[in-house]
CSV table of C-alpha atoms and ligand atoms in Angstrom, one decimal:
chain,number,residue,atom,x,y,z
A,1,MET,CA,-42.7,61.4,-167.5
A,2,GLN,CA,-45.5,59.1,-166.4
A,3,ARG,CA,-46.0,56.8,-169.4
A,4,LEU,CA,-49.2,56.0,-168.3
A,5,TYR,CA,-50.8,59.4,-167.4
A,6,ARG,CA,-54.5,58.7,-166.5
A,7,LYS,CA,-54.8,55.4,-168.4
A,8,ARG,CA,-57.3,53.1,-166.7
A,9,ILE,CA,-56.2,49.7,-166.0
A,10,VAL,CA,-58.0,47.2,-164.7
A,11,LEU,CA,-55.6,44.5,-163.0
A,12,GLY,CA,-56.8,40.8,-162.9
A,13,VAL,CA,-55.0,39.1,-160.4
A,14,GLY,CA,-55.2,34.9,-160.7
A,15,GLY,CA,-54.1,32.1,-158.3
A,16,GLY,CA,-50.3,31.9,-158.4
A,17,ILE,CA,-47.3,32.4,-156.0
A,18,ALA,CA,-46.9,35.2,-158.6
A,19,ALA,CA,-49.9,37.1,-156.9
A,20,TYR,CA,-47.2,38.7,-154.5
A,21,LYS,CA,-45.9,40.5,-157.1
A,22,SER,CA,-48.8,42.0,-158.1
A,23,ALA,CA,-48.9,44.5,-155.1
A,24,GLU,CA,-45.5,45.7,-156.2
A,25,LEU,CA,-47.3,46.1,-160.0
A,26,VAL,CA,-50.2,48.3,-158.8
A,27,ARG,CA,-47.5,50.5,-156.8
A,28,ARG,CA,-45.6,51.1,-160.1
A,29,LEU,CA,-48.3,51.4,-162.2
A,30,ARG,CA,-49.5,54.2,-160.0
A,31,ASP,CA,-46.1,55.4,-160.2
A,32,GLN,CA,-46.6,56.2,-164.0
A,33,GLY,CA,-49.9,58.1,-163.6
A,34,ALA,CA,-52.3,55.2,-164.1
A,35,GLU,CA,-55.7,54.5,-162.3
A,36,VAL,CA,-56.0,50.9,-161.2
A,37,ARG,CA,-58.7,48.8,-160.0
A,38,VAL,CA,-58.2,45.3,-159.1
A,39,VAL,CA,-60.0,42.3,-159.9
A,40,MET,CA,-59.1,39.3,-158.0
A,41,THR,CA,-59.9,35.3,-158.7
A,42,SER,CA,-60.7,33.3,-155.6
A,43,GLY,CA,-57.4,31.4,-156.4
A,44,GLY,CA,-56.0,35.1,-156.3
A,45,ARG,CA,-57.3,35.7,-152.8
A,46,GLU,CA,-55.5,32.6,-151.5
A,47,PHE,CA,-51.8,34.2,-152.5
A,48,ILE,CA,-52.7,37.6,-151.5
A,49,THR,CA,-55.2,39.3,-149.5
A,50,PRO,CA,-57.7,41.7,-151.2
A,51,LEU,CA,-56.9,44.3,-148.3
A,52,THR,CA,-53.4,45.1,-149.3
A,53,LEU,CA,-54.4,45.6,-152.9
A,54,GLN,CA,-57.1,47.7,-151.9
A,55,ALA,CA,-54.6,49.8,-150.0
A,56,LEU,CA,-52.0,50.0,-152.7
A,57,SER,CA,-55.0,50.8,-155.5
A,58,GLY,CA,-57.0,53.2,-153.4
A,59,HIS,CA,-60.4,51.5,-154.1
A,60,PRO,CA,-62.1,48.3,-153.1
A,61,VAL,CA,-61.1,45.2,-154.8
A,62,HIS,CA,-63.9,43.7,-157.1
A,63,LEU,CA,-64.2,40.1,-156.2
A,64,ASP,CA,-67.9,38.5,-156.8
A,65,LEU,CA,-69.5,38.4,-160.0
A,66,LEU,CA,-72.9,38.1,-157.9
A,67,ASP,CA,-72.1,40.6,-155.3
A,68,PRO,CA,-74.9,43.1,-155.5
A,69,ALA,CA,-73.1,45.6,-153.2
A,70,ALA,CA,-69.9,45.5,-155.4
A,71,GLU,CA,-72.2,45.5,-158.6
A,72,ALA,CA,-74.0,48.8,-157.4
A,73,ALA,CA,-70.9,50.6,-156.8
A,74,MET,CA,-69.4,49.3,-160.2
A,75,GLY,CA,-70.8,46.7,-162.3
A,76,HIS,CA,-68.5,44.2,-164.1
A,77,ILE,CA,-69.9,45.8,-167.5
A,78,GLU,CA,-69.3,49.1,-166.0
A,79,LEU,CA,-66.0,48.2,-165.2
A,80,ALA,CA,-65.5,46.6,-168.9
A,81,ARG,CA,-66.3,49.6,-170.3
A,82,TRP,CA,-64.1,51.9,-167.7
A,83,ALA,CA,-60.8,50.2,-168.6
A,84,ASP,CA,-58.1,51.4,-171.4
A,85,LEU,CA,-56.5,48.2,-170.6
A,86,VAL,CA,-57.1,45.0,-168.8
A,87,LEU,CA,-54.0,43.4,-167.7
A,88,ILE,CA,-54.2,40.1,-166.1
A,89,ALA,CA,-51.1,39.0,-163.8
A,90,PRO,CA,-50.2,36.6,-162.8
A,91,THR,CA,-52.3,34.4,-165.5
A,92,THR,CA,-52.5,30.7,-164.5
A,93,ALA,CA,-52.6,27.9,-167.0
A,94,ASP,CA,-56.1,27.4,-165.8
A,95,LEU,CA,-57.2,31.1,-166.7
A,96,MET,CA,-55.3,30.8,-170.0
A,97,ALA,CA,-57.5,27.8,-170.6
A,98,ARG,CA,-60.7,29.2,-169.8
A,99,LEU,CA,-60.0,32.7,-171.4
A,100,ALA,CA,-59.0,30.7,-174.5
A,101,GLN,CA,-62.6,28.8,-174.6
A,102,GLY,CA,-64.6,31.8,-173.5
A,103,VAL,CA,-65.5,30.2,-170.2
A,104,ALA,CA,-66.9,33.4,-168.0
A,105,ASN,CA,-67.7,31.6,-164.7
A,106,ASP,CA,-66.3,34.4,-162.4
A,107,LEU,CA,-65.9,38.2,-162.5
A,108,LEU,CA,-62.7,38.3,-164.2
A,109,THR,CA,-63.3,36.0,-167.2
A,110,THR,CA,-66.5,37.8,-168.0
A,111,LEU,CA,-65.2,41.1,-167.5
A,112,VAL,CA,-62.8,39.9,-170.5
A,113,LEU,CA,-65.4,39.2,-172.7
A,114,ALA,CA,-67.3,42.2,-171.9
A,115,THR,CA,-64.3,44.8,-172.6
A,116,ASN,CA,-63.6,46.3,-175.9
A,117,ALA,CA,-60.0,47.1,-174.3
A,118,PRO,CA,-56.7,45.7,-175.4
A,119,ILE,CA,-55.8,42.5,-172.9
A,120,ALA,CA,-52.7,41.5,-171.9
A,121,LEU,CA,-51.5,38.3,-169.8
A,122,ALA,CA,-48.6,38.4,-167.7
A,123,PRO,CA,-48.4,34.2,-167.8
A,124,ALA,CA,-46.8,32.8,-164.7
A,125,MET,CA,-46.7,28.8,-163.9
A,126,ASN,CA,-44.3,25.7,-163.7
A,127,GLN,CA,-42.1,25.5,-166.5
A,128,ALA,CA,-43.8,21.9,-167.6
A,129,MET,CA,-47.4,23.5,-167.2
A,130,TRP,CA,-46.0,26.3,-170.0
A,131,ALA,CA,-44.7,23.9,-172.3
A,132,ASP,CA,-47.9,21.4,-172.0
A,133,PRO,CA,-49.3,21.5,-175.8
A,134,ALA,CA,-52.3,22.3,-174.2
A,135,THR,CA,-51.1,25.5,-172.7
A,136,GLN,CA,-49.2,26.4,-176.0
A,137,ALA,CA,-52.5,25.6,-177.9
A,138,ASN,CA,-54.2,28.0,-175.7
A,139,ARG,CA,-51.7,30.6,-176.2
A,140,VAL,CA,-51.4,30.5,-179.8
A,141,LEU,CA,-55.1,30.7,-179.8
A,142,LEU,CA,-55.1,33.7,-177.4
A,143,GLN,CA,-52.4,35.6,-179.2
A,144,GLN,CA,-54.6,35.1,-182.6
A,145,ARG,CA,-57.0,36.8,-181.0
A,146,GLY,CA,-55.2,39.7,-180.5
A,147,ILE,CA,-54.3,39.3,-176.7
A,148,ARG,CA,-51.1,40.2,-175.8
A,149,LEU,CA,-48.5,38.0,-173.8
A,150,PHE,CA,-46.4,39.8,-171.5
A,151,GLY,CA,-43.5,37.2,-170.9
A,152,PRO,CA,-43.1,34.7,-169.2
A,153,ALA,CA,-39.3,35.2,-168.3
A,154,SER,CA,-36.9,32.1,-168.0
A,155,GLY,CA,-35.2,31.6,-164.6
A,156,SER,CA,-35.7,30.0,-161.4
A,157,GLN,CA,-39.1,29.4,-159.9
A,158,ALA,CA,-41.1,29.0,-156.5
A,159,CYS,CA,-41.4,25.2,-156.9
A,160,GLY,CA,-37.6,24.9,-157.2
A,161,ASP,CA,-37.3,24.3,-160.9
A,162,VAL,CA,-35.8,26.4,-163.6
A,163,GLY,CA,-37.3,27.3,-166.6
A,164,MET,CA,-39.9,29.6,-168.5
A,165,GLY,CA,-42.9,30.2,-166.8
A,166,ARG,CA,-41.7,33.1,-164.3
A,167,MET,CA,-43.8,36.3,-164.4
A,168,LEU,CA,-41.8,39.3,-165.3
A,169,GLU,CA,-40.8,41.7,-162.6
A,170,ALA,CA,-43.4,44.5,-161.8
A,171,ASP,CA,-41.5,47.3,-163.2
A,172,ASP,CA,-41.2,45.1,-166.9
A,173,LEU,CA,-45.1,44.7,-166.6
A,174,ALA,CA,-45.9,48.8,-166.0
A,175,GLN,CA,-43.2,49.5,-169.1
A,176,ALA,CA,-45.0,47.0,-171.5
A,177,ALA,CA,-48.6,48.2,-170.3
A,178,ALA,CA,-47.1,51.6,-171.3
A,179,ASP,CA,-46.0,50.5,-174.7
A,180,CYS,CA,-49.6,49.0,-175.4
A,181,PHE,CA,-50.4,52.6,-175.6
A,182,GLU,CA,-47.9,54.1,-177.4
A,183,ARG,CA,-47.8,51.2,-180.1
A,184,SER,CA,-50.6,53.5,-181.7
A,185,LEU,CA,-49.4,56.8,-181.4
A,186,LEU,CA,-47.6,57.3,-185.0
A,187,THR,CA,-49.5,54.6,-186.9
A,188,GLY,CA,-50.0,55.7,-190.3
A,189,LEU,CA,-47.2,58.6,-190.1
A,190,HIS,CA,-43.8,58.5,-192.0
A,191,LEU,CA,-41.0,59.4,-189.6
A,192,LEU,CA,-37.6,60.2,-190.8
A,193,ILE,CA,-34.5,60.2,-189.0
A,194,THR,CA,-30.8,60.7,-189.5
A,195,ALA,CA,-28.4,59.3,-186.9
A,196,GLY,CA,-24.6,59.2,-186.0
A,197,PRO,CA,-21.9,61.1,-187.1
A,198,THR,CA,-21.0,61.7,-191.0
A,199,GLN,CA,-17.4,61.5,-192.3
A,200,GLU,CA,-15.9,63.9,-194.8
A,201,ASN,CA,-13.3,62.5,-196.7
A,202,ILE,CA,-10.0,64.2,-197.3
A,203,ASP,CA,-8.1,61.8,-199.4
A,204,PRO,CA,-8.9,58.1,-200.4
A,205,VAL,CA,-7.7,57.2,-196.7
A,206,ARG,CA,-8.3,60.1,-194.8
A,207,TYR,CA,-11.5,61.5,-193.1
A,208,ILE,CA,-12.6,64.1,-190.4
A,209,THR,CA,-15.7,62.2,-188.5
A,210,ASN,CA,-16.7,62.8,-184.5
A,211,HIS,CA,-17.6,60.5,-181.4
A,212,SER,CA,-21.2,60.1,-182.4
A,213,SER,CA,-22.3,56.4,-181.6
A,214,GLY,CA,-25.7,56.7,-183.5
A,215,LYS,CA,-27.3,55.1,-180.0
A,216,MET,CA,-29.8,57.5,-179.5
A,217,GLY,CA,-30.9,57.7,-183.1
A,218,PHE,CA,-31.3,54.1,-183.5
A,219,ALA,CA,-33.0,54.1,-180.5
A,220,LEU,CA,-35.3,56.5,-181.5
A,221,ALA,CA,-35.7,54.6,-184.8
A,222,GLU,CA,-36.9,51.2,-182.6
A,223,ALA,CA,-39.3,53.3,-180.3
A,224,ALA,CA,-40.9,54.8,-183.4
A,225,ALA,CA,-41.6,51.7,-185.0
A,226,GLU,CA,-43.3,50.0,-181.7
A,227,ALA,CA,-45.1,52.9,-182.0
A,228,GLY,CA,-46.4,52.4,-185.2
A,229,ALA,CA,-45.1,54.6,-187.5
A,230,ARG,CA,-42.9,53.6,-190.7
A,231,VAL,CA,-39.6,54.6,-190.3
A,232,THR,CA,-37.0,55.7,-192.4
A,233,LEU,CA,-33.5,55.8,-190.7
A,234,VAL,CA,-30.5,57.6,-192.5
A,235,ALA,CA,-27.4,56.4,-190.6
A,236,GLY,CA,-23.9,57.7,-190.8
A,237,PRO,CA,-21.1,55.1,-190.4
A,238,VAL,CA,-21.8,53.1,-187.3
A,239,PHE,CA,-21.8,49.5,-186.5
A,240,LEU,CA,-25.3,48.9,-184.7
A,241,PRO,CA,-27.8,46.5,-186.3
A,242,THR,CA,-30.9,48.1,-187.9
A,243,PRO,CA,-33.9,48.0,-185.7
A,244,ASP,CA,-37.1,45.7,-186.5
A,245,ARG,CA,-39.3,47.2,-189.1
A,246,VAL,CA,-37.1,50.3,-190.2
A,247,GLN,CA,-36.0,50.8,-193.4
A,248,ARG,CA,-32.2,52.0,-193.3
A,249,VAL,CA,-30.2,53.8,-195.9
A,250,ASP,CA,-26.5,53.9,-195.0
A,251,VAL,CA,-24.7,57.3,-195.8
A,252,VAL,CA,-21.2,58.7,-195.5
A,253,SER,CA,-20.7,62.1,-195.9
A,254,ALA,CA,-23.4,65.2,-194.9
A,255,ARG,CA,-24.0,66.0,-198.7
A,256,ASP,CA,-25.1,61.9,-199.0
A,257,MET,CA,-27.3,62.3,-195.7
A,258,LEU,CA,-28.8,65.3,-197.3
A,259,THR,CA,-29.7,63.3,-200.4
A,260,ALA,CA,-31.1,60.8,-198.8
A,261,CYS,CA,-33.2,62.5,-196.5
A,262,GLU,CA,-34.5,64.6,-199.4
A,263,ALA,CA,-35.3,61.3,-201.5
A,264,ALA,CA,-37.1,60.0,-198.5
A,265,MET,CA,-39.6,63.1,-198.2
A,266,PRO,CA,-42.3,63.8,-197.6
A,267,CYS,CA,-42.5,62.6,-194.3
A,268,ASP,CA,-44.6,63.8,-191.4
A,269,LEU,CA,-42.1,64.3,-188.7
A,270,PHE,CA,-38.5,64.6,-189.0
A,271,ILE,CA,-35.9,63.8,-186.0
A,272,ALA,CA,-32.3,64.9,-186.6
A,273,ALA,CA,-30.3,62.7,-184.1
A,274,ALA,CA,-27.3,62.9,-186.4
A,275,ALA,CA,-24.1,64.6,-185.8
A,276,VAL,CA,-23.0,66.2,-189.0
A,277,ALA,CA,-20.1,67.5,-189.7
A,278,ASP,CA,-20.4,71.4,-190.0
A,279,TYR,CA,-17.3,71.6,-192.5
A,280,ARG,CA,-15.8,69.3,-195.2
A,281,PRO,CA,-12.5,70.0,-197.1
A,282,GLU,CA,-12.9,72.1,-200.0
A,283,VAL,CA,-11.5,69.6,-202.4
A,284,ILE,CA,-11.0,65.4,-201.6
A,285,ALA,CA,-7.4,65.0,-202.9
A,286,PRO,CA,-7.8,61.9,-205.6
A,287,HIS,CA,-4.5,60.2,-204.2
A,288,LYS,CA,-3.3,60.1,-200.5
A,289,LEU,CA,-1.7,63.3,-199.5
A,290,LYS,CA,2.0,63.0,-199.4
A,291,LYS,CA,4.1,64.9,-196.4
A,292,ASP,CA,5.4,67.9,-198.4
A,293,PRO,CA,8.6,69.1,-196.6
A,294,SER,CA,8.9,72.2,-198.9
A,295,LYS,CA,5.4,73.3,-197.0
A,296,GLY,CA,7.2,72.9,-193.6
A,297,ASP,CA,5.6,71.0,-190.8
A,298,GLY,CA,2.1,72.2,-191.1
A,299,LEU,CA,-0.9,71.3,-193.2
A,300,LEU,CA,-3.4,73.8,-194.6
A,301,LEU,CA,-6.7,72.1,-195.5
A,302,GLN,CA,-9.2,74.3,-196.8
A,303,MET,CA,-12.7,73.7,-195.3
A,304,VAL,CA,-16.5,74.7,-196.8
A,305,ARG,CA,-19.5,74.6,-194.7
A,306,ASN,CA,-22.0,71.5,-195.1
A,307,PRO,CA,-25.4,72.0,-195.9
A,308,ASP,CA,-27.9,72.4,-192.8
A,309,ILE,CA,-29.7,69.2,-193.4
A,310,LEU,CA,-32.4,70.1,-190.7
A,311,ALA,CA,-32.6,73.8,-191.8
A,312,THR,CA,-33.2,72.4,-195.4
A,313,LEU,CA,-35.8,70.2,-194.3
A,314,ALA,CA,-37.7,72.6,-191.9
A,315,GLY,CA,-37.6,74.9,-194.4
A,316,ARG,CA,-39.2,73.1,-197.0
A,317,GLU,CA,-42.8,74.3,-198.5
A,318,ASP,CA,-44.1,70.5,-197.1
A,319,ARG,CA,-42.1,70.9,-193.5
A,320,PRO,CA,-42.5,68.1,-191.3
A,321,PHE,CA,-43.2,68.2,-187.6
A,322,SER,CA,-39.1,69.0,-187.4
A,323,VAL,CA,-37.1,68.2,-184.1
A,324,GLY,CA,-33.3,68.7,-183.7
A,325,PHE,CA,-31.0,68.1,-181.4
A,326,ALA,CA,-28.5,70.5,-179.4
A,327,ALA,CA,-25.3,68.7,-178.2
A,328,GLU,CA,-23.3,71.2,-176.2
A,329,THR,CA,-20.9,71.1,-173.8
A,330,GLU,CA,-21.3,74.4,-172.3
A,331,ASN,CA,-24.5,77.6,-172.2
A,332,LEU,CA,-26.7,74.4,-172.9
A,333,LEU,CA,-30.3,75.9,-173.1
A,334,GLU,CA,-29.4,79.0,-174.3
A,335,TYR,CA,-27.5,77.8,-177.6
A,336,ALA,CA,-30.3,75.3,-177.8
A,337,THR,CA,-33.1,77.7,-177.8
A,338,ARG,CA,-31.2,79.9,-180.3
A,339,LYS,CA,-30.7,76.7,-182.6
A,340,LEU,CA,-34.8,76.1,-182.3
A,341,ARG,CA,-35.2,79.7,-183.4
A,342,ASP,CA,-32.7,79.7,-186.1
A,343,LYS,CA,-33.3,76.5,-187.7
A,344,ASN,CA,-37.2,76.7,-187.7
A,345,LEU,CA,-37.7,74.1,-185.2
A,346,ASP,CA,-40.9,72.4,-183.3
A,347,LEU,CA,-38.7,71.0,-180.2
A,348,ILE,CA,-35.3,70.7,-179.5
A,349,VAL,CA,-33.4,67.9,-177.6
A,350,ALA,CA,-30.9,69.3,-175.3
A,351,ASN,CA,-28.2,67.3,-174.1
A,352,ASP,CA,-24.8,67.9,-172.4
A,353,VAL,CA,-22.5,66.4,-173.6
A,354,ALA,CA,-19.5,67.2,-171.4
A,355,ASN,CA,-20.9,65.0,-168.7
A,356,PRO,CA,-19.2,61.6,-169.8
A,357,SER,CA,-22.1,59.9,-168.2
A,358,ILE,CA,-24.4,60.7,-170.9
A,359,GLY,CA,-24.4,61.4,-174.2
A,360,PHE,CA,-22.0,60.6,-176.9
A,361,ASN,CA,-21.0,57.1,-176.9
A,362,SER,CA,-22.3,56.4,-173.5
A,363,GLU,CA,-25.0,54.2,-172.9
A,364,GLU,CA,-27.6,56.4,-170.9
A,365,ASN,CA,-28.4,59.9,-171.5
A,366,ALA,CA,-30.3,62.4,-169.9
A,367,VAL,CA,-32.4,65.6,-171.9
A,368,THR,CA,-34.2,68.8,-171.6
A,369,VAL,CA,-36.6,69.1,-174.7
A,370,ILE,CA,-37.6,72.6,-175.6
A,371,ASP,CA,-40.5,73.8,-177.2
A,372,ARG,CA,-41.3,77.2,-178.9
A,373,GLN,CA,-42.7,78.7,-176.1
A,374,GLN,CA,-39.5,77.8,-174.3
A,375,HIS,CA,-41.4,75.4,-172.1
A,376,GLU,CA,-38.7,73.0,-171.0
A,377,THR,CA,-39.5,69.3,-169.9
A,378,ARG,CA,-36.9,67.3,-168.2
A,379,PHE,CA,-35.9,63.3,-169.2
A,380,SER,CA,-33.8,62.6,-166.0
A,381,GLN,CA,-30.8,60.0,-166.9
A,382,ALA,CA,-32.0,56.6,-168.1
A,383,SER,CA,-31.1,54.4,-170.8
A,384,LYS,CA,-30.9,55.6,-174.3
A,385,GLY,CA,-33.9,52.9,-175.3
A,386,HIS,CA,-36.0,54.4,-172.0
A,387,ILE,CA,-35.3,57.9,-172.9
A,388,ALA,CA,-35.8,57.1,-176.9
A,389,ARG,CA,-39.3,55.8,-175.7
A,390,GLN,CA,-40.3,58.5,-173.4
A,391,LEU,CA,-39.3,61.4,-176.0
A,392,ILE,CA,-41.3,59.5,-179.0
A,393,ALA,CA,-44.1,59.8,-176.7
A,394,PHE,CA,-43.7,63.1,-176.2
A,395,ILE,CA,-43.2,64.0,-179.5
A,396,ALA,CA,-46.0,62.2,-181.0
A,397,ASP,CA,-48.2,64.0,-178.1
A,398,ARG,CA,-46.8,67.5,-179.4
A,399,PHE,CA,-47.1,66.6,-183.2
A,400,HIS,CA,-50.8,65.6,-182.7
A,401,GLN,CA,-51.7,69.0,-180.6
A,402,ALA,CA,-49.7,70.7,-183.3
B,1,LIG,O1,-26.2,73.6,-185.4
B,1,LIG,P1,-25.6,72.1,-184.9
B,1,LIG,O2,-24.9,71.3,-185.8
B,1,LIG,O3,-25.4,72.2,-183.4
B,1,LIG,O4,-27.1,71.7,-184.7
B,1,LIG,C1,-27.4,70.2,-184.3
B,1,LIG,C2,-28.9,70.0,-184.7
B,1,LIG,O5,-28.5,70.2,-186.2
B,1,LIG,C3,-28.7,68.3,-185.0
B,1,LIG,O6,-30.3,68.1,-184.9
B,1,LIG,C4,-28.1,68.0,-186.2
B,1,LIG,O7,-28.6,66.7,-186.7
B,1,LIG,C5,-28.6,69.1,-187.2
B,1,LIG,N1,-27.7,69.3,-188.2
B,1,LIG,C6,-28.1,68.9,-189.4
B,1,LIG,N2,-27.1,69.1,-190.4
B,1,LIG,C7,-25.8,70.2,-190.3
B,1,LIG,C8,-25.6,70.4,-188.7
B,1,LIG,C9,-26.8,70.0,-187.6
B,1,LIG,O8,-29.0,68.2,-189.7
B,1,LIG,N3,-25.2,70.1,-191.1
């Protein structure tokens, strides 16, 4: 999915050696669907030619504030209004200082003052320059004004030093730019999510459970919080840290999970990512079951159906926008479509758990989302964090359309 589809990005290029990465950045932004206009400082032009960036962005590069021809084509105020995001990569120490002081002595700094769009800086400089108190004071000032900083990263530098000050790689910058737009997607909304397995007790020491690691649900909770939602995460027994700004409720059994979800209602969106046990032992033995030779070599456990948490919440009068998961080992899309209908869902996320490189317990996933019109949207194999951010953007989009 193109996370920056039709987003208009003004890419400012300052005068640092990292400017060579800006060429790649233009490509990555466009790969994600963005329209890119490049503005270069005079320093930037010393490191990479405007022609390169013109060819890659598909538009003439904006260079001078006082160029009548450029101003006639798209003036600096027009460019400032056109932008959905102003991203400056690389941002030098000098640019940070000028921006912190509100200096408007070239096209890029003027544009920053003139725009209402969010502004993001990708600093790139020698580690001592980054650590200098003047630069750090400028950083604090800029952040206090709501300007975002992407990086810098730590590592080896072009000058031979090692430390903080390396510009982030183009891929990371493009993802961070996409995150800027997702941040507000779920602002003001309450999202409830279940994750992990449930554990159904047989006796005080034994239980029935499954292989769910909870990783996908936790990644979704994190992505939803990043997208601005108030997130309640109802988690079965898993060993995962709680994502930032997420309210976590730990539960053990399916019935506990339902009780916790009902207590968390009302919510605007419900994502059921938990692998809930369909059955539980009818009675939990009060003491550890003993081997009973009179009953031969077998053990008969009478099981009863657990409540369906997703169908219960999706069937309420104050029904949230409901998203289910279908983890299947065969007939994936057919079973998923049936579940969407039977459980009265808005969307279902189908994943093939027969494939060991994705799904249960693995670090990566690949899923297909099916809607009520049976349209399928495929998200190809990537880390669960990446898939989660894409899914949250997709779900938010559909929620707002509904
Ligand atoms: O019917 P099945 O278990 O395959 O459905 C999977 C979907 O339903 C998942 O979203 C899962 O979280 C949810 N579910 C539930 N409560 C159950 C069983 C499944 O919420 N008891």
